[in-house]
PDB file of C-alpha atoms in Angstrom:
ATOM      1  CA  UNK L 488     -75.746 188.735 -28.636  1.00  0.00           C
ATOM      2  CA  UNK L 489     -75.515 190.242 -25.237  1.00  0.00           C
ATOM      3  CA  UNK L 490     -74.625 186.618 -23.677  1.00  0.00           C
ATOM      4  CA  UNK L 491     -71.089 186.796 -25.826  1.00  0.00           C
ATOM      5  CA  UNK L 492     -70.100 190.177 -24.305  1.00  0.00           C
ATOM      6  CA  UNK L 493     -68.559 188.463 -21.419  1.00  0.00           C
ATOM      7  CA  UNK L 494     -66.568 186.272 -24.018  1.00  0.00           C
ATOM      8  CA  UNK L 495     -65.589 189.369 -25.981  1.00  0.00           C
ATOM      9  CA  UNK L 496     -64.374 190.861 -22.890  1.00  0.00           C
ATOM     10  CA  UNK L 497     -62.227 187.900 -22.065  1.00  0.00           C
ATOM     11  CA  UNK L 498     -60.764 187.984 -25.541  1.00  0.00           C
ATOM     12  CA  UNK L 499     -59.777 191.578 -25.265  1.00  0.00           C
ATOM     13  CA  UNK L 500     -58.327 190.955 -21.852  1.00  0.00           C
ATOM     14  CA  UNK L 501     -56.508 187.971 -23.233  1.00  0.00           C
ATOM     15  CA  UNK L 502     -54.932 190.313 -26.181  1.00  0.00           C
ATOM     16  CA  UNK L 503     -53.800 192.833 -23.535  1.00  0.00           C
ATOM     17  CA  UNK L 504     -52.325 190.208 -21.585  1.00  0.00           C
ATOM     18  CA  UNK L 505     -50.341 188.906 -24.750  1.00  0.00           C
ATOM     19  CA  UNK L 506     -49.306 192.368 -25.423  1.00  0.00           C
ATOM     20  CA  UNK L 507     -47.778 192.800 -21.839  1.00  0.00           C
ATOM     21  CA  UNK L 508     -45.928 189.487 -22.191  1.00  0.00           C
ATOM     22  CA  UNK L 509     -48.074 186.960 -20.548  1.00  0.00           C
ATOM     23  CA  UNK L 510     -47.710 188.348 -17.010  1.00  0.00           C
ATOM     24  CA  UNK L 511     -48.344 192.113 -17.007  1.00  0.00           C
ATOM     25  CA  UNK L 512     -50.180 191.288 -13.597  1.00  0.00           C
ATOM     26  CA  UNK L 513     -53.228 193.480 -14.642  1.00  0.00           C
ATOM     27  CA  UNK L 514     -51.388 196.706 -14.368  1.00  0.00           C
ATOM     28  CA  UNK L 515     -51.260 199.623 -16.990  1.00  0.00           C
ATOM     29  CA  UNK L 516     -48.410 201.795 -18.014  1.00  0.00           C
ATOM     30  CA  UNK L 517     -47.269 204.031 -15.270  1.00  0.00           C
ATOM     31  CA  UNK L 518     -48.093 207.740 -15.549  1.00  0.00           C
ATOM     32  CA  UNK L 519     -44.395 208.564 -14.837  1.00  0.00           C
ATOM     33  CA  UNK L 520     -43.173 206.647 -17.815  1.00  0.00           C
ATOM     34  CA  UNK L 521     -45.594 208.455 -20.105  1.00  0.00           C
ATOM     35  CA  UNK L 522     -43.986 211.372 -22.013  1.00  0.00           C
ATOM     36  CA  UNK L 523     -46.590 214.283 -22.256  1.00  0.00           C
ATOM     37  CA  UNK L 524     -45.112 215.227 -25.808  1.00  0.00           C
ATOM     38  CA  UNK L 525     -45.694 211.756 -27.099  1.00  0.00           C
ATOM     39  CA  UNK L 526     -47.272 211.593 -30.320  1.00  0.00           C
ATOM     40  CA  UNK L 527     -48.383 207.911 -30.355  1.00  0.00           C
ATOM     41  CA  UNK L 528     -51.708 207.651 -28.353  1.00  0.00           C
ATOM     42  CA  UNK L 529     -51.564 205.599 -25.346  1.00  0.00           C
ATOM     43  CA  UNK L 530     -53.786 202.432 -25.514  1.00  0.00           C
ATOM     44  CA  UNK L 531     -56.963 202.400 -23.193  1.00  0.00           C
ATOM     45  CA  UNK L 532     -56.464 200.434 -20.083  1.00  0.00           C
ATOM     46  CA  UNK L 533     -58.008 197.118 -20.244  1.00  0.00           C
ATOM     47  CA  UNK L 534     -57.916 194.963 -16.972  1.00  0.00           C
ATOM     48  CA  UNK L 535     -56.350 191.773 -17.148  1.00  0.00           C
ATOM     49  CA  UNK L 536     -56.281 188.939 -14.542  1.00  0.00           C
ATOM     50  CA  UNK L 537     -53.552 186.305 -14.996  1.00  0.00           C
ATOM     51  CA  UNK L 538     -55.767 183.122 -14.234  1.00  0.00           C
ATOM     52  CA  UNK L 539     -58.454 184.344 -16.737  1.00  0.00           C
ATOM     53  CA  UNK L 540     -55.981 185.213 -19.484  1.00  0.00           C
ATOM     54  CA  UNK L 541     -54.325 181.619 -19.121  1.00  0.00           C
ATOM     55  CA  UNK L 542     -57.826 180.053 -19.142  1.00  0.00           C
ATOM     56  CA  UNK L 543     -58.838 182.054 -22.339  1.00  0.00           C
ATOM     57  CA  UNK L 544     -55.472 181.291 -23.992  1.00  0.00           C
ATOM     58  CA  UNK L 545     -55.732 177.558 -23.367  1.00  0.00           C
ATOM     59  CA  UNK L 546     -59.251 177.756 -25.076  1.00  0.00           C
ATOM     60  CA  UNK L 547     -58.060 179.548 -27.953  1.00  0.00           C
ATOM     61  CA  UNK L 548     -55.206 176.912 -28.275  1.00  0.00           C
ATOM     62  CA  UNK L 549     -57.941 174.218 -28.535  1.00  0.00           C
ATOM     63  CA  UNK L 550     -59.425 175.949 -31.701  1.00  0.00           C
ATOM     64  CA  UNK L 551     -58.472 174.922 -35.224  1.00  0.00           C
ATOM     65  CA  UNK L 552     -55.843 177.132 -36.727  1.00  0.00           C
ATOM     66  CA  UNK L 553     -57.836 179.413 -38.981  1.00  0.00           C
ATOM     67  CA  UNK L 554     -59.929 180.064 -35.962  1.00  0.00           C
ATOM     68  CA  UNK L 555     -56.732 180.872 -33.953  1.00  0.00           C
ATOM     69  CA  UNK L 556     -55.741 183.280 -36.732  1.00  0.00           C
ATOM     70  CA  UNK L 557     -59.221 184.855 -36.588  1.00  0.00           C
ATOM     71  CA  UNK L 558     -58.673 185.476 -32.678  1.00  0.00           C
ATOM     72  CA  UNK L 559     -55.170 186.931 -33.378  1.00  0.00           C
ATOM     73  CA  UNK L 560     -56.262 189.029 -36.137  1.00  0.00           C
ATOM     74  CA  UNK L 561     -59.143 190.513 -34.634  1.00  0.00           C
ATOM     75  CA  UNK L 562     -58.206 190.682 -31.191  1.00  0.00           C
ATOM     76  CA  UNK L 563     -54.411 190.737 -30.724  1.00  0.00           C
ATOM     77  CA  UNK L 564     -53.475 192.493 -33.852  1.00  0.00           C
ATOM     78  CA  UNK L 565     -56.654 194.777 -34.081  1.00  0.00           C
ATOM     79  CA  UNK L 566     -57.086 194.000 -37.619  1.00  0.00           C
ATOM     80  CA  UNK L 567     -60.198 195.055 -39.812  1.00  0.00           C
ATOM     81  CA  UNK L 568     -62.094 192.351 -41.320  1.00  0.00           C
ATOM     82  CA  UNK L 569     -60.819 193.004 -44.571  1.00  0.00           C
ATOM     83  CA  UNK L 570     -57.444 192.037 -43.381  1.00  0.00           C
ATOM     84  CA  UNK L 571     -58.472 189.095 -41.229  1.00  0.00           C
ATOM     85  CA  UNK L 572     -60.203 187.719 -44.273  1.00  0.00           C
ATOM     86  CA  UNK L 573     -56.757 187.801 -46.403  1.00  0.00           C
ATOM     87  CA  UNK L 574     -54.803 186.311 -43.574  1.00  0.00           C
ATOM     88  CA  UNK L 575     -57.363 183.332 -43.397  1.00  0.00           C
ATOM     89  CA  UNK L 576     -58.045 183.412 -47.136  1.00  0.00           C
ATOM     90  CA  UNK L 577     -61.694 184.001 -47.116  1.00  0.00           C
ATOM     91  CA  UNK L 578     -64.175 186.839 -48.103  1.00  0.00           C
ATOM     92  CA  UNK L 579     -64.787 189.506 -45.562  1.00  0.00           C
ATOM     93  CA  UNK L 580     -68.250 188.362 -45.061  1.00  0.00           C
ATOM     94  CA  UNK L 581     -67.030 184.927 -44.086  1.00  0.00           C
ATOM     95  CA  UNK L 582     -64.442 186.801 -41.620  1.00  0.00           C
ATOM     96  CA  UNK L 583     -67.271 188.175 -39.717  1.00  0.00           C
ATOM     97  CA  UNK L 584     -68.962 184.797 -39.669  1.00  0.00           C
ATOM     98  CA  UNK L 585     -65.725 183.164 -38.239  1.00  0.00           C
ATOM     99  CA  UNK L 586     -65.418 185.922 -35.678  1.00  0.00           C
ATOM    100  CA  UNK L 587     -69.062 184.947 -34.361  1.00  0.00           C
ATOM    101  CA  UNK L 588     -68.006 181.287 -34.645  1.00  0.00           C
ATOM    102  CA  UNK L 589     -65.068 182.162 -32.580  1.00  0.00           C
ATOM    103  CA  UNK L 590     -67.081 183.628 -29.794  1.00  0.00           C
ATOM    104  CA  UNK L 591     -69.244 180.578 -29.650  1.00  0.00           C
ATOM    105  CA  UNK L 592     -66.258 178.045 -29.718  1.00  0.00           C
ATOM    106  CA  UNK L 593     -64.479 180.289 -26.990  1.00  0.00           C
ATOM    107  CA  UNK L 594     -67.445 180.261 -24.828  1.00  0.00           C
ATOM    108  CA  UNK L 595     -67.781 176.514 -25.171  1.00  0.00           C
ATOM    109  CA  UNK L 596     -64.215 176.118 -24.100  1.00  0.00           C
ATOM    110  CA  UNK L 597     -64.109 178.084 -21.215  1.00  0.00           C
ATOM    111  CA  UNK L 598     -67.525 176.477 -19.983  1.00  0.00           C
ATOM    112  CA  UNK L 599     -66.143 173.000 -20.655  1.00  0.00           C
ATOM    113  CA  UNK L 600     -62.544 173.445 -19.661  1.00  0.00           C
ATOM    114  CA  UNK L 601     -61.968 169.357 -19.603  1.00  0.00           C
ATOM    115  CA  UNK L 602     -62.659 168.889 -23.290  1.00  0.00           C
ATOM    116  CA  UNK L 603     -59.457 168.485 -25.518  1.00  0.00           C
ATOM    117  CA  UNK L 604     -61.254 169.742 -28.537  1.00  0.00           C
ATOM    118  CA  UNK L 605     -64.991 171.298 -28.780  1.00  0.00           C
ATOM    119  CA  UNK L 606     -67.394 169.496 -30.793  1.00  0.00           C
ATOM    120  CA  UNK L 607     -66.879 171.782 -33.960  1.00  0.00           C
ATOM    121  CA  UNK L 608     -70.050 170.583 -36.139  1.00  0.00           C
ATOM    122  CA  UNK L 609     -72.438 171.382 -32.990  1.00  0.00           C
ATOM    123  CA  UNK L 610     -70.837 174.752 -32.585  1.00  0.00           C
ATOM    124  CA  UNK L 611     -70.835 175.775 -36.154  1.00  0.00           C
ATOM    125  CA  UNK L 612     -74.354 174.959 -36.454  1.00  0.00           C
ATOM    126  CA  UNK L 613     -75.160 177.147 -33.395  1.00  0.00           C
ATOM    127  CA  UNK L 614     -73.954 180.323 -35.284  1.00  0.00           C
ATOM    128  CA  UNK L 615     -75.786 179.750 -38.472  1.00  0.00           C
TER     129      UNK L 615
END
């Protein structure tokens, strides 16, 4: 499982990059713009690197629609598994399985950037 930690970090960074509008250049919110009386907590800083995030974005775009929905649900929207499951019309258990599959697929796409589509049948077997 530890071998996929870097993939999870890349997906978290990609999500933060999307929230910044695809070009936050890795900078967090300035302390000069934070109102101390603010009631909404500030999100933890996640470093984003433009080229890494763009490669991760391209990798996610190579995935089937349901897997892209899983990536968006878990990482971009920060939804719990039960809500991601509703989004893709599967059980909560299946949503967790799809998240593991997502990690394998994104890893493959990042390591093999020249492929147009990953060999899904091999990737699906690798997480069962």
